[in-house]
Short mmCIF file of C-alpha atoms and ligand atoms in Angstrom, two decimals:
data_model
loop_
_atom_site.label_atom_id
_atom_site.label_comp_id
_atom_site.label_asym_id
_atom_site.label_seq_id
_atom_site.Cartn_x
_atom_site.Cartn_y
_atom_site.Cartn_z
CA UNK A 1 -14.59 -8.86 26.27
CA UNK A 2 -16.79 -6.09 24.73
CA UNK A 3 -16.17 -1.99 24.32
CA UNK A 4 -18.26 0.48 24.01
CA UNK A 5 -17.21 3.35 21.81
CA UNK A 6 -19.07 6.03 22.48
CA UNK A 7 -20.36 9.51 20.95
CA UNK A 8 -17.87 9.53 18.48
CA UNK A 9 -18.49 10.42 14.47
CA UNK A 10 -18.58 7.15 12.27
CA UNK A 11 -17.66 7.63 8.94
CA UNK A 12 -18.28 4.80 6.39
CA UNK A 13 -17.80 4.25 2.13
CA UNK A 14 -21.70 6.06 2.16
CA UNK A 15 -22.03 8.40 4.80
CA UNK A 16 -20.56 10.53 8.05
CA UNK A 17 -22.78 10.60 11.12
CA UNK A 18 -22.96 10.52 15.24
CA UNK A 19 -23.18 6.85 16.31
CA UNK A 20 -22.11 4.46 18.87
CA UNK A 21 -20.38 0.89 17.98
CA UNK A 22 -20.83 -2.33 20.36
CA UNK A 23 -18.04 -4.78 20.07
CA UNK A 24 -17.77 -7.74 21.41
CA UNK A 25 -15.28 -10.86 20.60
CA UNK A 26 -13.12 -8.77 18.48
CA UNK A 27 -15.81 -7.51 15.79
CA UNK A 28 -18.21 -5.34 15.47
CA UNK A 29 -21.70 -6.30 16.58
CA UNK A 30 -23.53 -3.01 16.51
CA UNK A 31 -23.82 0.45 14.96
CA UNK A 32 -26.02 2.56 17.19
CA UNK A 33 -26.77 5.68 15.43
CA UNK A 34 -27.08 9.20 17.77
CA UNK A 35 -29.24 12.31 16.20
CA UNK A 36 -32.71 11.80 14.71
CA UNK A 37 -32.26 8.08 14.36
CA UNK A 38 -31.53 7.75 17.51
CA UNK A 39 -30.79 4.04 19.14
CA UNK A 40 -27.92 4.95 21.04
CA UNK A 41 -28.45 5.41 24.86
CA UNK A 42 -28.90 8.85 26.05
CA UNK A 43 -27.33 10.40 29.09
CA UNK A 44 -30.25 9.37 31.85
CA UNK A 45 -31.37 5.97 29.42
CA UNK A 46 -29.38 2.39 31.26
CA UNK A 47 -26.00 2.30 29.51
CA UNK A 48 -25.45 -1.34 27.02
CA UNK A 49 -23.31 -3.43 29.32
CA UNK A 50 -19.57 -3.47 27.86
CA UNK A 51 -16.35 -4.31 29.94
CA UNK A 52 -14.64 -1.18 28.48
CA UNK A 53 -15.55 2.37 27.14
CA UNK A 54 -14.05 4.32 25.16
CA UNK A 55 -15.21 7.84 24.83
CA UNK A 56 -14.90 9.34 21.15
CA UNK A 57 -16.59 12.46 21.50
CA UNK A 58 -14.71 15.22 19.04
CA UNK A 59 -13.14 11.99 17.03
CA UNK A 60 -13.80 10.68 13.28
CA UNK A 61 -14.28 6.65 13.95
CA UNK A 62 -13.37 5.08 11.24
CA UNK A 63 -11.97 1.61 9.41
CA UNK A 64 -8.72 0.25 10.12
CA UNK A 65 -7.10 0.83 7.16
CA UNK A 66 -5.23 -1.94 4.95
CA UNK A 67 -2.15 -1.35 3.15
CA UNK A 68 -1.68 -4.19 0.30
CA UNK A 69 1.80 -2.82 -0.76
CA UNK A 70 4.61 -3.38 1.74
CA UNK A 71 8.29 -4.63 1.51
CA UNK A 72 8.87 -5.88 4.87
CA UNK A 73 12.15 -7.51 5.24
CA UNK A 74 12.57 -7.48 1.81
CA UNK A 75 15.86 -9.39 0.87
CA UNK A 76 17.15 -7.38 -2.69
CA UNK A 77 20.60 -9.22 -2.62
CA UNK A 78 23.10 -6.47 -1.74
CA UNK A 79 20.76 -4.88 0.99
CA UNK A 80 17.91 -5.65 3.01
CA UNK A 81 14.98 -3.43 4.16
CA UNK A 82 15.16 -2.68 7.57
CA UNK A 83 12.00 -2.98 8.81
CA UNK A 84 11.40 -6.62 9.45
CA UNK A 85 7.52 -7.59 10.26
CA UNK A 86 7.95 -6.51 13.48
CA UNK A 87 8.90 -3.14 13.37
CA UNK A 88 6.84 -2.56 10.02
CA UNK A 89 3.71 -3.96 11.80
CA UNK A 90 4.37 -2.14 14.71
CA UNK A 91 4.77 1.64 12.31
CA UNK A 92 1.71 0.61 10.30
CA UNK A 93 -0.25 -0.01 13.69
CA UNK A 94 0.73 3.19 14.99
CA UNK A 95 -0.49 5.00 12.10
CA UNK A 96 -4.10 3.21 11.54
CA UNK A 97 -2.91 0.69 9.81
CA UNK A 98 -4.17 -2.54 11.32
CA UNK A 99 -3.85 -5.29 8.00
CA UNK A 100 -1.12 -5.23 5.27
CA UNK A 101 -0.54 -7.45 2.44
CA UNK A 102 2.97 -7.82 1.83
CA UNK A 103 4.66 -8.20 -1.53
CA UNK A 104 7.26 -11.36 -1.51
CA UNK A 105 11.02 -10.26 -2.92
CA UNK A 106 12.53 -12.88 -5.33
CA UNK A 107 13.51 -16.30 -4.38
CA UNK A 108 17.12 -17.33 -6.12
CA UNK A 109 16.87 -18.18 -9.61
CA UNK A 110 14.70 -21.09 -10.78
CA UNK A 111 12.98 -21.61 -7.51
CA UNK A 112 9.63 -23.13 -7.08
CA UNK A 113 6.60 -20.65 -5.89
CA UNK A 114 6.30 -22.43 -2.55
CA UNK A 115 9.89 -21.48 -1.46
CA UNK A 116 8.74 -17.96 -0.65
CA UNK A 117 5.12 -18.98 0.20
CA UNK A 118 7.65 -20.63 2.88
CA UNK A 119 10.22 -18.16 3.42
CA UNK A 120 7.77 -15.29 4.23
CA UNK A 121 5.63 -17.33 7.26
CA UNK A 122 9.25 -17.85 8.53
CA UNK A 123 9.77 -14.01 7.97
CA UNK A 124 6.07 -12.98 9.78
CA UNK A 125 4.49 -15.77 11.80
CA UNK A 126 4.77 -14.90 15.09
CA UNK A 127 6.29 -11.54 14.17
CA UNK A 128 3.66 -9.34 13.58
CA UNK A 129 1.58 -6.95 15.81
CA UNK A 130 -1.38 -6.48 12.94
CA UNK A 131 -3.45 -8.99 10.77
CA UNK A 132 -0.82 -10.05 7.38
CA UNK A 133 -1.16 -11.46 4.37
CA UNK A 134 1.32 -11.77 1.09
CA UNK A 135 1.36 -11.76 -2.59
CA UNK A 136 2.79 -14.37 -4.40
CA UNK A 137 5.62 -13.14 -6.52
CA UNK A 138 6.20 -14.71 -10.16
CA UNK A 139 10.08 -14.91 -11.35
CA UNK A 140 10.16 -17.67 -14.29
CA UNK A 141 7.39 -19.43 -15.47
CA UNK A 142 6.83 -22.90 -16.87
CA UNK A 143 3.99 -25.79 -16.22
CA UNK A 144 4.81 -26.39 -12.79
CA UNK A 145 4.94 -22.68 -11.97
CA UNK A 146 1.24 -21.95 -13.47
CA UNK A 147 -0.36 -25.41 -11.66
CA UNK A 148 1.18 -24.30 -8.37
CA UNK A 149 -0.70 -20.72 -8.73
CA UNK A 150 -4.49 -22.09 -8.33
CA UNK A 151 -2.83 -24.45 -5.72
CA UNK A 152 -1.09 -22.32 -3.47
CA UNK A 153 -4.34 -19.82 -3.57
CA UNK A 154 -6.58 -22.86 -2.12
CA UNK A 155 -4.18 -24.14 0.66
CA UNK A 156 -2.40 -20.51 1.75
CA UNK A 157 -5.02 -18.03 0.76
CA UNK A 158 -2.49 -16.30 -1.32
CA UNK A 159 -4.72 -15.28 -4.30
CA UNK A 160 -2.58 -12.54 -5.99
CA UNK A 161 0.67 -12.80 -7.87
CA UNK A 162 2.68 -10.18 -8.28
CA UNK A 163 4.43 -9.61 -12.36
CA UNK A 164 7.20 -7.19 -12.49
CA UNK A 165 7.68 -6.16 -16.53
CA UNK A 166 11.17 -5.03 -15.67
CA UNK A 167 13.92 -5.77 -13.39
CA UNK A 168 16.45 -9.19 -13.93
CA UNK A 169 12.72 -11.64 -13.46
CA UNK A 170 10.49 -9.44 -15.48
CA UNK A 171 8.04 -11.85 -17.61
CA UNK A 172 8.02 -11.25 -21.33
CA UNK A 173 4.88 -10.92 -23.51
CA UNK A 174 4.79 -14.82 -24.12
CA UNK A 175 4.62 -15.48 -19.83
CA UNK A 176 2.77 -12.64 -19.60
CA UNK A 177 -0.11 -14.01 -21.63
CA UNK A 178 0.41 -17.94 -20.24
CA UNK A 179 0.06 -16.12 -16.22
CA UNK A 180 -2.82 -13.66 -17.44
CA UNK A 181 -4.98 -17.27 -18.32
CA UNK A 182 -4.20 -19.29 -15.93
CA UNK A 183 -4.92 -15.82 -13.59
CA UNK A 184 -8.62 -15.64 -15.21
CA UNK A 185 -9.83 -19.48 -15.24
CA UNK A 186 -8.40 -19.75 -11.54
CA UNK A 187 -9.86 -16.15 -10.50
CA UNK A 188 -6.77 -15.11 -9.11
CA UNK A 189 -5.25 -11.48 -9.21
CA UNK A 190 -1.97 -10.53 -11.18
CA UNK A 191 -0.22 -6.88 -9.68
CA UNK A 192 1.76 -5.52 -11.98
CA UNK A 193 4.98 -3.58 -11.56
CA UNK A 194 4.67 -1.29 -14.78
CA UNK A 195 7.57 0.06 -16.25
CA UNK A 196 9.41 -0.23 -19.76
CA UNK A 197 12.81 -2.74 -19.24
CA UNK A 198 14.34 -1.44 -22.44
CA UNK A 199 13.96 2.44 -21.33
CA UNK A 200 14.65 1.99 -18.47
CA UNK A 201 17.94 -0.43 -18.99
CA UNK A 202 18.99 2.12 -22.04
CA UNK A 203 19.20 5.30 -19.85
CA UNK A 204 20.61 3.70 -16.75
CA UNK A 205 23.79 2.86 -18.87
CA UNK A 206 23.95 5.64 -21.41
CA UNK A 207 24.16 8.07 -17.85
CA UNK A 208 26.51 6.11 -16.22
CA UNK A 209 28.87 5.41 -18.99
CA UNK A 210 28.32 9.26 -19.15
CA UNK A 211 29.24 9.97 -15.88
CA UNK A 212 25.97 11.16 -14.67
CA UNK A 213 25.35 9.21 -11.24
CA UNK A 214 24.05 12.18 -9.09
CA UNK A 215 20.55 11.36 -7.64
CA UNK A 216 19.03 13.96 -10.54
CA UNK A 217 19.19 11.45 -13.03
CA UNK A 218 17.39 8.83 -11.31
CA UNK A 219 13.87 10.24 -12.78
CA UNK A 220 15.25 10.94 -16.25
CA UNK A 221 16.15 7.31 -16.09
CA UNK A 222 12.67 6.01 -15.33
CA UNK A 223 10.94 8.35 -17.48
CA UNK A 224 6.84 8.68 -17.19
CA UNK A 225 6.66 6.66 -20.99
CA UNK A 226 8.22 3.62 -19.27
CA UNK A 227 5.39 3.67 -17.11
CA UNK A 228 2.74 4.67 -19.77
CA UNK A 229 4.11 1.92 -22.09
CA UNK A 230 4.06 -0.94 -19.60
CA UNK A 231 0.32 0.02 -18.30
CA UNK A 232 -0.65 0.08 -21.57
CA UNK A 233 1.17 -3.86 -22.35
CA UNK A 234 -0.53 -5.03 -19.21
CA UNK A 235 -3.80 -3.63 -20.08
CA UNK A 236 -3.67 -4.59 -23.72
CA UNK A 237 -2.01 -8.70 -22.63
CA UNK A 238 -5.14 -8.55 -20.01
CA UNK A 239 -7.65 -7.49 -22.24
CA UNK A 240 -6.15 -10.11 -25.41
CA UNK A 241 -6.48 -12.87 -22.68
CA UNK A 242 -10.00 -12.44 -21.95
CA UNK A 243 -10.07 -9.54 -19.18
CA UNK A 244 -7.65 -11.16 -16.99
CA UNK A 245 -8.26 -9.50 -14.08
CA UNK A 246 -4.67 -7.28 -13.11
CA UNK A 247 -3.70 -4.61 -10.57
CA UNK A 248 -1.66 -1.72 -11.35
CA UNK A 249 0.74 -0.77 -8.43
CA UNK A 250 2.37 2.29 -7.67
CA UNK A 251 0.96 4.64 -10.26
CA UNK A 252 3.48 7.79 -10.49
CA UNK A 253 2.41 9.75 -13.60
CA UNK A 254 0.16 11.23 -16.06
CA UNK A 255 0.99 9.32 -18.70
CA UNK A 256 0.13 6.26 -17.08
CA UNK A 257 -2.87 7.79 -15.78
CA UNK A 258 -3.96 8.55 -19.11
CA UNK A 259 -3.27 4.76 -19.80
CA UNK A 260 -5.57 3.87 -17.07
CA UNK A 261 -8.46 6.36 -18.20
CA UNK A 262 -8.18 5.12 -21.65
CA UNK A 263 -8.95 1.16 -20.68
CA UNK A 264 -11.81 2.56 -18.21
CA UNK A 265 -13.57 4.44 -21.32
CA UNK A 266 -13.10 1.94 -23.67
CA UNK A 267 -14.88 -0.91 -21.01
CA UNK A 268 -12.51 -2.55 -19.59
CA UNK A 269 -13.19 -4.40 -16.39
CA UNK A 270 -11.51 -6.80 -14.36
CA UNK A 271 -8.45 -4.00 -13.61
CA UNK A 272 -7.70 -1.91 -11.25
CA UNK A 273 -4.92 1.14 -10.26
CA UNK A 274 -3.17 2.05 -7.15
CA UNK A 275 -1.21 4.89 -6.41
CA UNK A 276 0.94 5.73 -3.31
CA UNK A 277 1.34 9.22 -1.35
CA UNK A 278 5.01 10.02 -2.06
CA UNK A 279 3.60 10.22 -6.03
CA UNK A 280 0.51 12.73 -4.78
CA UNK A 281 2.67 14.68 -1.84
CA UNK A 282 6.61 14.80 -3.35
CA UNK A 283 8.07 15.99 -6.27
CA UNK A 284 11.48 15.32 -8.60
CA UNK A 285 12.85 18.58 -6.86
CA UNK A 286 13.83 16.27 -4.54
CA UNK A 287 16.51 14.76 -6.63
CA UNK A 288 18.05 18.25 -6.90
CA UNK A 289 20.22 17.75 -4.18
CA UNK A 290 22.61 14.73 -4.55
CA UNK A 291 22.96 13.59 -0.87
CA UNK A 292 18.95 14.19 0.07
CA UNK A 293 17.88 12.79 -3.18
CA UNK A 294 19.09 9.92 -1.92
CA UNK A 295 16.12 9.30 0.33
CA UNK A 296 13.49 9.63 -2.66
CA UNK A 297 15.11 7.22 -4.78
CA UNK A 298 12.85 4.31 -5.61
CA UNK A 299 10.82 2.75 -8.75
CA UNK A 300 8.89 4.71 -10.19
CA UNK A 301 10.28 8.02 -9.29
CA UNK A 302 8.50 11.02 -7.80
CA UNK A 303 7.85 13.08 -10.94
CA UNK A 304 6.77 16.81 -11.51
CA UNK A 305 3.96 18.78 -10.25
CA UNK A 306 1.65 18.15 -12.93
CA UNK A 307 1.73 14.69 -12.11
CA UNK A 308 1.08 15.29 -8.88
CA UNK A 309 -2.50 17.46 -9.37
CA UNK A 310 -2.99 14.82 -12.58
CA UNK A 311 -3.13 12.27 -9.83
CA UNK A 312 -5.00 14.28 -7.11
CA UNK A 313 -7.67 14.90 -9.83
CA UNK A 314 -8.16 11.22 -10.59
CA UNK A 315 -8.74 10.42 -6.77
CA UNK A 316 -11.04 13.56 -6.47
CA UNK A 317 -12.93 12.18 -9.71
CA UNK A 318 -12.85 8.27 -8.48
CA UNK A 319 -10.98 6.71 -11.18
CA UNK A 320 -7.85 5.12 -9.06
CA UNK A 321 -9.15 2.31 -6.51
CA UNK A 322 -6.63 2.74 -3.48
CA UNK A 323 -3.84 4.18 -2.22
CA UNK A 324 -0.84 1.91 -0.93
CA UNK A 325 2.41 3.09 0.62
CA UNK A 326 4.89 0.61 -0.89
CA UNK A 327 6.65 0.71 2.19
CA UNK A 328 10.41 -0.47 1.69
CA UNK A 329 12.83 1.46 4.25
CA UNK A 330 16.10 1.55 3.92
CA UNK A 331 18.59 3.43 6.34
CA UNK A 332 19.62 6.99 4.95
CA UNK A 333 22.89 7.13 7.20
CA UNK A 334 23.88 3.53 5.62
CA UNK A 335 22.02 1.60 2.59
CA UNK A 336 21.14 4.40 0.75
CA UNK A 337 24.58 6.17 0.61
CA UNK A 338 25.34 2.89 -1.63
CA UNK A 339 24.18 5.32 -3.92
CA UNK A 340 26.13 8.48 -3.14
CA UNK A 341 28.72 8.14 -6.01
CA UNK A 342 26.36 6.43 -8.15
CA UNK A 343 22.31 6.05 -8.09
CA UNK A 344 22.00 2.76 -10.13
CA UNK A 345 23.56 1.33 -6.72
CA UNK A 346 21.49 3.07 -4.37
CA UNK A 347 18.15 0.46 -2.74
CA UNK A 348 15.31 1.63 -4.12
CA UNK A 349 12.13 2.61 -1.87
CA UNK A 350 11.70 4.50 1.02
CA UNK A 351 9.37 4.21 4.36
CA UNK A 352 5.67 5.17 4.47
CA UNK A 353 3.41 2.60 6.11
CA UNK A 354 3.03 5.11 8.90
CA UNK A 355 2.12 8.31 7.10
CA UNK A 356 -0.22 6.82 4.78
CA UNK A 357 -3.30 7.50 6.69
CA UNK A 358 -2.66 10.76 8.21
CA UNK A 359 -1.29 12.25 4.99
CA UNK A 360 -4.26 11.27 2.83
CA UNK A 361 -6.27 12.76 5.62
CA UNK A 362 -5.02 16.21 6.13
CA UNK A 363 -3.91 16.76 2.66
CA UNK A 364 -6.85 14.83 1.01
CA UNK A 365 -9.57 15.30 3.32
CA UNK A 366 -8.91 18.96 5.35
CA UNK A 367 -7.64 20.17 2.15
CA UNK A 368 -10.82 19.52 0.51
CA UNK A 369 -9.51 17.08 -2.08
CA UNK A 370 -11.37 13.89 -0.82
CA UNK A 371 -14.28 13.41 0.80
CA UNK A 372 -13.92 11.37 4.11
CA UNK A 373 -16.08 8.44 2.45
CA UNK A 374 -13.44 8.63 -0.38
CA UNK A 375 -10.73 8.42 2.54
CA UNK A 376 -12.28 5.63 3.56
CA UNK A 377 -12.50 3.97 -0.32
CA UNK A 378 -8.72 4.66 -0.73
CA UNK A 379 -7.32 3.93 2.45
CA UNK A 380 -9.76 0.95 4.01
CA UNK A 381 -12.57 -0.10 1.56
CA UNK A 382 -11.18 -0.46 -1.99
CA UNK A 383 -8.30 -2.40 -0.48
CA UNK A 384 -9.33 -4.84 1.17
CA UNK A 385 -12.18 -5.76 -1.49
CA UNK A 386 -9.22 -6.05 -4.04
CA UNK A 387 -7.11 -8.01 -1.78
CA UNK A 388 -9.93 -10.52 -0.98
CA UNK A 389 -10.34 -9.57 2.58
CA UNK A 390 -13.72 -7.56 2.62
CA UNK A 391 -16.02 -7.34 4.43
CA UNK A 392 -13.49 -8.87 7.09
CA UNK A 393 -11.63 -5.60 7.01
CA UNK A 394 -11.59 -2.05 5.85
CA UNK A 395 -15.79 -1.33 6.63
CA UNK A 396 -17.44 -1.11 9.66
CA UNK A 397 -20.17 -2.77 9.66
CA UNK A 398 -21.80 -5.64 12.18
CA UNK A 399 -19.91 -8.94 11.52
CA UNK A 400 -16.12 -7.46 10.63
CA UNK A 401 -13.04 -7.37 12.40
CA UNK A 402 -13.43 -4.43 14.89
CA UNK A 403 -10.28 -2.70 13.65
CA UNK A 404 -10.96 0.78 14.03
CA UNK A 405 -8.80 3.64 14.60
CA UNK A 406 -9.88 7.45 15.90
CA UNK A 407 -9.09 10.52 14.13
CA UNK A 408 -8.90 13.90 16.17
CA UNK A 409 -9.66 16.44 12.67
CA UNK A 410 -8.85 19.16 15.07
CA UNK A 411 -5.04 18.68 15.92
CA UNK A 412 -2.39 19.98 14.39
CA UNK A 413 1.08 18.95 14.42
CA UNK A 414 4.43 18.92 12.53
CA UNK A 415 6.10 15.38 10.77
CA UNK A 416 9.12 14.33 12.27
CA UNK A 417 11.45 11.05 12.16
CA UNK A 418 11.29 11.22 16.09
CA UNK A 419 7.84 10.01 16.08
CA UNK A 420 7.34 7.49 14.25
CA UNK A 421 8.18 3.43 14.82
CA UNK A 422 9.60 2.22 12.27
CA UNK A 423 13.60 1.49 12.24
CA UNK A 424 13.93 3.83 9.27
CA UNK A 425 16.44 6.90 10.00
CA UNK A 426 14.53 9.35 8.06
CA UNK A 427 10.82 10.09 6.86
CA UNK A 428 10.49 12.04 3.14
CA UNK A 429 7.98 14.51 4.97
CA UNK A 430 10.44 15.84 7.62
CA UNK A 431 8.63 18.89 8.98
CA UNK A 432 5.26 18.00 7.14
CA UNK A 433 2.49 20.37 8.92
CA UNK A 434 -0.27 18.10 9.86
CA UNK A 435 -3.77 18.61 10.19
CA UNK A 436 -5.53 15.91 12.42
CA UNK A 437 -3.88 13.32 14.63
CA UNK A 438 -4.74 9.35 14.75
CA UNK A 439 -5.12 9.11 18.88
CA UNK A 440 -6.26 5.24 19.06
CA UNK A 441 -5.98 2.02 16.91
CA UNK A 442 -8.25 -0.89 17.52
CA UNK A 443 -7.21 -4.44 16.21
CA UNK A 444 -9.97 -6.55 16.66
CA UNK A 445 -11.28 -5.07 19.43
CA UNK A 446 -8.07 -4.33 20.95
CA UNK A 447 -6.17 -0.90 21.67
CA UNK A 448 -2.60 -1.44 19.24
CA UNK A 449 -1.83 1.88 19.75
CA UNK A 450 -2.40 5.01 21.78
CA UNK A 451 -1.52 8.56 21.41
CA UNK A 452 1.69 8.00 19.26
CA UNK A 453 2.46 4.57 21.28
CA UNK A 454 2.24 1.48 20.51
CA UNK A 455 0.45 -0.84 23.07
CA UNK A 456 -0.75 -4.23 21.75
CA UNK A 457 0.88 -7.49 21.21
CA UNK A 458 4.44 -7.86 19.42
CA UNK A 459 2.44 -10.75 17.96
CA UNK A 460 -0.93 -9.70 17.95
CA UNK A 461 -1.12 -10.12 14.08
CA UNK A 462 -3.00 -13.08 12.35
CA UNK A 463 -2.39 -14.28 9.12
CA UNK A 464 -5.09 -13.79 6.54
CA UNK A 465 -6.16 -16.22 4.47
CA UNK A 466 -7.50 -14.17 1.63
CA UNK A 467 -10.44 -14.88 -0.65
CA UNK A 468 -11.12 -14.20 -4.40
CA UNK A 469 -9.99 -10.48 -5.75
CA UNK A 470 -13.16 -8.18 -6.29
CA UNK A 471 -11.17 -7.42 -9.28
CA UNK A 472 -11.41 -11.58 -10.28
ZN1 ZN B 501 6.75 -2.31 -4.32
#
């Protein structure tokens, strides 16, 4: 099978021009460039011999784009996400997203490593409809935890563990440091959930006991010094270990930001920060309402403005490496009014696997905040070099996975629940105007989706074995 996509705009990490790509077998195998270089064929030269064209004239070509930061099916004890890899795979195809690592949720207590290694192929295989991987998740450590690591990384590909520093399994200082080494003599990647366990624990039960449960208080429980105080513990364990190489998730504020810029000046390599639309494109006004401010709730918090442009400025200036969704729906009708008379009970997260692509588009790139090669860094790129899957995915480039989606810059539109896959009843950016619309989705080589439909496989999706961290 081989497609021919033709007169469209590629747009790579380096540049933006007119260009043809040749696939065949499900990857790329040529980049014809239009204009002065010209190699691709001309109206009256013979046409390359493909089974399929696709025409792309008007249309930004660019990578699939990886999402390392999903909850699919995620299992937090009293509720469970409801997207399972199914419907999240199907969402994330529909919006250009055509691989996601996925972060494991907790075993039960005590439980060897393997058991979700396990648990999640029983969750996805079979299940998904775009290329998957996982990150090990780390929930007690001893001897037998820290030999399984290099282990499980050699026989599953799953060469990133995932440290939360808060929550009922957060690692103290002491695991911290044993994880960080093993992480660095076994090149493997530790993500870090960054926020303070003792702010965070202090404030949830001072408001409660105080009787302040409305959705408002949810931010002033999590407050941006939890954040700064745990990137700065991570960095600081990382950098005491030897430059352990570690991955910041979910970046929300400032303060953390300033964390991040601080480690950069002073040298520090081997790290590396994400951050996540909801923290560039929402706000804590959100939380003003008690029943609505249900549907922001999740850790961190969105926080003020200044956060906001703090974090736009740090992708305009390059200093944050990708932007994830952290994808972890919950129903607004149902699981999330656990938390109508009280927010320490309401799930935490929200869907976004979708709107990642679009939304760092037409506010990033048609607002002028990010170049498209930067869209491309954040979104595809950056990514999939972290999570070990470059140059398989997120470039094109002869040799990877033809996953490739096209981007009409001239459409406009408006958000809506209605149109999108995934199970979740709501979207945060109800009534978001749009600028630009994704119209196709290739998955190696393959239309996933269409125009706002979804047409490829239920269980199109491989698994992905994934190599060493470019952060390792
Ligand atoms: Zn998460």
């Amino acid at each position: 099978m081989t497609t021919w996509i033709r007169g469209g705009t590629i747009v790579t990490e380096q540049e933006t021009f007119p260009g043809d790509l040749l696939i065949g077998d499900g990857r790329i195998r040529q980049i014809l460039p239009r204009g002065k270089d010209a190699q691709a064929p001309s109206a009256d030269a013979p046409t390359p011999v493909a089974d399929e064209i696709i025409e792309a004239a008007g249309r930004y070509v660019l990578p699939g784009a990886v999402d390392i930061h999903t909850h699919m099916d995620l299992d937090v004890g009293f509720a469970r996400a409801i997207d399972d890899f199914s419907s999240g795979t199907v969402a994330a195809a529909c919006g250009g997203t055509t691989a996601i690592v996925d972060h494991m949720a907790f075993g039960p207590a005590g439980c060897s490593p393997w058991r979700q290694v396990e648990e999640y192929h029983r969750l996805a295989d079979g299940k998904a409809a775009v290329d998957y991987g996982f990150h090990g998740v780390l929930q007690h450590l001893n001897e037998e935890v820290l030999s399984a690591l290099p282990r499980i990384a050699d026989q599953e590909g799953i060469t990133s563990f995932k440290a939360y520093l808060t929550y009922d399994f957060r690692l103290d200082d002491l695991s911290l440091m044993r994880v960080l080494q093993t992480a660095r003599e076994a090149g493997l990647l530790i993500a870090a959930h960054c926020e303070n366990h003792g702010i965070v624990t202090y404030w949830r039960e001072r408001f409660v006991q105080e009787g302040k449960t409305q959705a408002r208080f949810h931010p002033a429980s999590r407050p941006p010094e939890a954040e700064a105080e745990a990137v700065h513990r991570l960095l600081s364990l990382a950098r005491a270990a030897g430059e352990a190489p570690v991955y910041i998730v979910h970046l929300s504020s400032r303060l953390g930001l300033e964390e991040v810029r601080r480690a950069r000046a002073a040298g520090q390599r081997h790290f590396g920060a994400e951050t996540c639309p909801q923290y560039l494109l929402l706000d804590e006004s959100l939380y003003e309402d008690p029943r609505e401010g249900l549907k922001a709730i999740m850790s961190p918090p969105v926080r003020r403005k200044e956060d906001r442009d703090a974090l736009w400025s740090a992708l305009t200036a390059g200093e944050l490496d990708t932007v994830a969704t952290d994808h972890c729906p919950f129903t607004f009708a149902e699981q999330k009014q656990r938390g109508a008379a009280d927010f320490t009970r309401c799930p935490n997260g929200a869907p976004g696997v979708e709107e990642r692509l679009i939304l760092l588009y037409s506010e990033g790139v048609a607002k002028g905040r990010l170049s498209l090669q930067q869209l491309v860094a954040y979104a595809c790129a950056n990514p999939a070099r972290v999570a070990g899957i470059y140059p398989q995915k997120g470039v094109i480039a002869p040799g990877a996975d033809a996953d490739l989606v096209l981007l009409n810059p001239e459409k406009t539109w408006t958000l809506t629940t209605a149109q999108l896959h995934g199970k979740a009843d709501y979207t945060c950016y109800e009534g978001w105007p749009v600028q630009g619309a994704i119209e196709r989705v290739l998955l190696r080589g393959k239309t996933v989706a269409q125009d706002g439909r979804f047409t490829g496989k239920a269980d199109g999706g491989q698994y992905l074995r994934r190599g060493r961290s470019s952060l390792a």
